[in-house]
CSV table of C-alpha atoms in Angstrom, one decimal:
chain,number,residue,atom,x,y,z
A,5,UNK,CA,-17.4,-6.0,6.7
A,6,UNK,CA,-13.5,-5.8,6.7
A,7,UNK,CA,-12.7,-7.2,3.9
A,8,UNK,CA,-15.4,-6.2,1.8
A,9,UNK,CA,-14.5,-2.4,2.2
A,10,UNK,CA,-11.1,-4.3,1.6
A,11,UNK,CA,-11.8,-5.5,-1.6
A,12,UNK,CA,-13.6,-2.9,-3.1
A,13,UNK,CA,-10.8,-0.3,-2.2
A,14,UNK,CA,-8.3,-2.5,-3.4
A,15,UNK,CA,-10.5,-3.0,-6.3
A,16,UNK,CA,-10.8,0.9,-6.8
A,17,UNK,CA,-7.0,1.3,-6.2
A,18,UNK,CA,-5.8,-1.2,-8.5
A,19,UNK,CA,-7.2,0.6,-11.3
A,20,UNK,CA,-5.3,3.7,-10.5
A,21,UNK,CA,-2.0,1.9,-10.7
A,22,UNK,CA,-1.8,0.3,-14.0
A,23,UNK,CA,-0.4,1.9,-17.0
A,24,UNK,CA,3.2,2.1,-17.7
A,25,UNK,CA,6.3,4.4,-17.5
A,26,UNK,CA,8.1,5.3,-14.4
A,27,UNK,CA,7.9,8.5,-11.9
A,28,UNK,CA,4.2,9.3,-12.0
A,29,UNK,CA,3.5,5.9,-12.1
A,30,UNK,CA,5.3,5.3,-9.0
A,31,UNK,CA,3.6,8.5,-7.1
A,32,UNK,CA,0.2,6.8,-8.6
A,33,UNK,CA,1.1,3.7,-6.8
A,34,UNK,CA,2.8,5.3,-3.8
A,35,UNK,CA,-0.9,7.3,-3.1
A,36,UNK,CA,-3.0,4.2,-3.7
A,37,UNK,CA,-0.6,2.3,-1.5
A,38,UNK,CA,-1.1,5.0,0.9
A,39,UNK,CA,-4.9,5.4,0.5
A,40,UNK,CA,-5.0,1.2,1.2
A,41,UNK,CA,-3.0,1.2,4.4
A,42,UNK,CA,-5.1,4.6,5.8
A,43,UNK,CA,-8.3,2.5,5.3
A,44,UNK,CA,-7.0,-1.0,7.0
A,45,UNK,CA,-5.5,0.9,9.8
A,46,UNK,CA,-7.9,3.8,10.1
A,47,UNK,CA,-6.0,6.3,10.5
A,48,UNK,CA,-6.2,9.6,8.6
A,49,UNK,CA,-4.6,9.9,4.9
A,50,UNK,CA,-2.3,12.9,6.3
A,51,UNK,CA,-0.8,10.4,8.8
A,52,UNK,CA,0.1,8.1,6.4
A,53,UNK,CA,3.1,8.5,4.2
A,54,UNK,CA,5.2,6.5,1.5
A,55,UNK,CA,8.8,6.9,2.1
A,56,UNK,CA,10.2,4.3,-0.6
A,57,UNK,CA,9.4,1.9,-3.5
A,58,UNK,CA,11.6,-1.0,-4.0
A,59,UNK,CA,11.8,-3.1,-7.1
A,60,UNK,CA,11.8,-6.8,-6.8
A,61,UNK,CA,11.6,-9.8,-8.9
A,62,UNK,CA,8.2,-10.0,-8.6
A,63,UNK,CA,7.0,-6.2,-9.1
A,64,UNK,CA,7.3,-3.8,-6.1
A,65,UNK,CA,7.4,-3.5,-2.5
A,66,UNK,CA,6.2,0.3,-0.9
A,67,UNK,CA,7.4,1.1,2.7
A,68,UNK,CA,4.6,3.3,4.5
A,69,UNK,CA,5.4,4.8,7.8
A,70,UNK,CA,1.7,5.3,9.8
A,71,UNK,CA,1.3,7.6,13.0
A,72,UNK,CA,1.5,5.2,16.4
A,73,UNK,CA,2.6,2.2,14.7
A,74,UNK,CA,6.0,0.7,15.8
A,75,UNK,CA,7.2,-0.3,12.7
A,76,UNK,CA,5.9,0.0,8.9
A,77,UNK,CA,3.4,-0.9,6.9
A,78,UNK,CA,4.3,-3.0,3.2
A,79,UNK,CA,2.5,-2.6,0.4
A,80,UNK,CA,2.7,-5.4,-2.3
A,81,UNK,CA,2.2,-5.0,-6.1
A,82,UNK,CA,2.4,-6.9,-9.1
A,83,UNK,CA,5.0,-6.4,-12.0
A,84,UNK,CA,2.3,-4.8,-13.7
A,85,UNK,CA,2.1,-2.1,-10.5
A,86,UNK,CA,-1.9,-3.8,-9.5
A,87,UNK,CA,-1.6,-4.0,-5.7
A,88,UNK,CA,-2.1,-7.4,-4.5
A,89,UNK,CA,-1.8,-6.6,-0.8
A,90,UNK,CA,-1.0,-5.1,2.4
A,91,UNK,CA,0.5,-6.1,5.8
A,92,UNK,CA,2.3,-5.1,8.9
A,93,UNK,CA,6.3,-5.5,8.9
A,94,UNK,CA,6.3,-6.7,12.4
A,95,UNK,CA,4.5,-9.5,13.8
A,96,UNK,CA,2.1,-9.2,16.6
Protein backbone atom coordinates (compact mmCIF):
# COMPACT_ATOMS: atom_id res chain seq x y z
CA UNK A 1 0.00 0.00 0.00
CA UNK A 2 3.27 2.06 0.61
CA UNK A 3 4.62 2.26 -2.29
CA UNK A 4 1.77 2.50 -4.33
CA UNK A 5 0.60 5.87 -2.66
CA UNK A 6 4.46 6.17 -3.30
CA UNK A 7 4.37 5.96 -6.80
CA UNK A 8 1.46 7.75 -7.64
CA UNK A 9 2.55 10.87 -5.63
CA UNK A 10 5.78 10.75 -7.04
CA UNK A 11 4.10 10.21 -10.29
CA UNK A 12 1.82 13.40 -9.58
CA UNK A 13 4.87 15.35 -8.24
CA UNK A 14 7.11 14.73 -11.04
CA UNK A 15 4.96 16.45 -13.31
CA UNK A 16 5.02 19.55 -11.30
CA UNK A 17 8.78 19.86 -11.48
CA UNK A 18 9.65 19.76 -15.07
CA UNK A 19 10.00 22.77 -17.25
CA UNK A 20 12.90 24.93 -17.24
CA UNK A 21 14.46 28.16 -15.85
CA UNK A 22 15.65 28.70 -12.39
CA UNK A 23 13.93 30.38 -9.14
CA UNK A 24 10.24 29.23 -9.54
CA UNK A 25 11.42 26.15 -10.80
CA UNK A 26 13.39 25.51 -7.73
CA UNK A 27 10.34 26.67 -5.28
CA UNK A 28 8.17 24.08 -7.68
CA UNK A 29 10.67 21.46 -6.87
CA UNK A 30 11.38 22.48 -3.23
CA UNK A 31 7.20 22.05 -2.61
CA UNK A 32 6.95 18.81 -4.35
CA UNK A 33 10.05 17.72 -2.59
CA UNK A 34 8.28 18.78 0.46
CA UNK A 35 4.82 17.36 -0.38
CA UNK A 36 6.82 13.71 -1.03
CA UNK A 37 8.70 13.60 2.31
CA UNK A 38 5.19 14.83 4.30
CA UNK A 39 3.50 11.76 2.69
CA UNK A 40 6.41 8.92 3.39
CA UNK A 41 6.87 10.24 6.84
CA UNK A 42 3.31 11.31 7.67
CA UNK A 43 3.71 14.07 9.13
CA UNK A 44 1.79 17.32 8.30
CA UNK A 45 2.88 19.57 5.21
CA UNK A 46 3.36 22.60 7.77
CA UNK A 47 6.02 20.53 9.63
CA UNK A 48 7.87 19.88 6.71
CA UNK A 49 10.16 22.50 5.25
CA UNK A 50 12.96 22.88 2.41
CA UNK A 51 15.82 24.64 3.71
CA UNK A 52 18.30 24.25 0.53
CA UNK A 53 18.81 22.89 -2.98
CA UNK A 54 22.12 21.84 -4.06
CA UNK A 55 23.25 21.27 -7.56
CA UNK A 56 25.22 18.20 -8.47
CA UNK A 57 26.47 16.47 -11.37
CA UNK A 58 23.67 14.54 -11.66
CA UNK A 59 20.72 17.12 -11.17
CA UNK A 60 19.77 18.18 -7.52
CA UNK A 61 19.81 17.26 -4.10
CA UNK A 62 16.92 19.15 -1.54
CA UNK A 63 17.61 19.14 2.20
CA UNK A 64 14.15 18.87 4.18
CA UNK A 65 14.19 19.37 7.90
CA UNK A 66 10.74 17.29 9.35
CA UNK A 67 9.29 17.86 12.94
CA UNK A 68 10.86 14.81 15.44
CA UNK A 69 13.25 13.57 13.09
CA UNK A 70 17.00 13.63 14.18
CA UNK A 71 18.46 14.50 11.21
CA UNK A 72 17.07 15.35 7.51
CA UNK A 73 15.35 14.12 4.98
CA UNK A 74 17.09 14.19 0.92
CA UNK A 75 15.19 14.61 -1.84
CA UNK A 76 16.77 13.37 -5.14
CA UNK A 77 15.97 14.73 -8.66
CA UNK A 78 17.04 14.35 -12.13
CA UNK A 79 18.94 17.00 -14.21
CA UNK A 80 15.77 17.60 -15.80
CA UNK A 81 14.35 18.51 -11.92
CA UNK A 82 11.81 14.91 -12.16
CA UNK A 83 12.22 13.55 -8.60
CA UNK A 84 13.62 10.15 -8.58
CA UNK A 85 13.60 9.67 -4.85
CA UNK A 86 13.54 10.16 -1.27
CA UNK A 87 15.47 8.90 1.89
CA UNK A 88 16.56 9.54 5.36
CA UNK A 89 20.21 11.17 5.87
CA UNK A 90 20.93 9.05 8.79
CA UNK A 91 20.88 5.39 8.94
CA UNK A 92 18.70 3.52 11.34
Amino acid sequence: MKQAILFVVGAMLSACTQGGGQGSSETDLQGSCEALVSAETGVQAADVNAVSTESVPTGTITTIEVAGAQAPWLCLADATGVIIGVEYSQEG
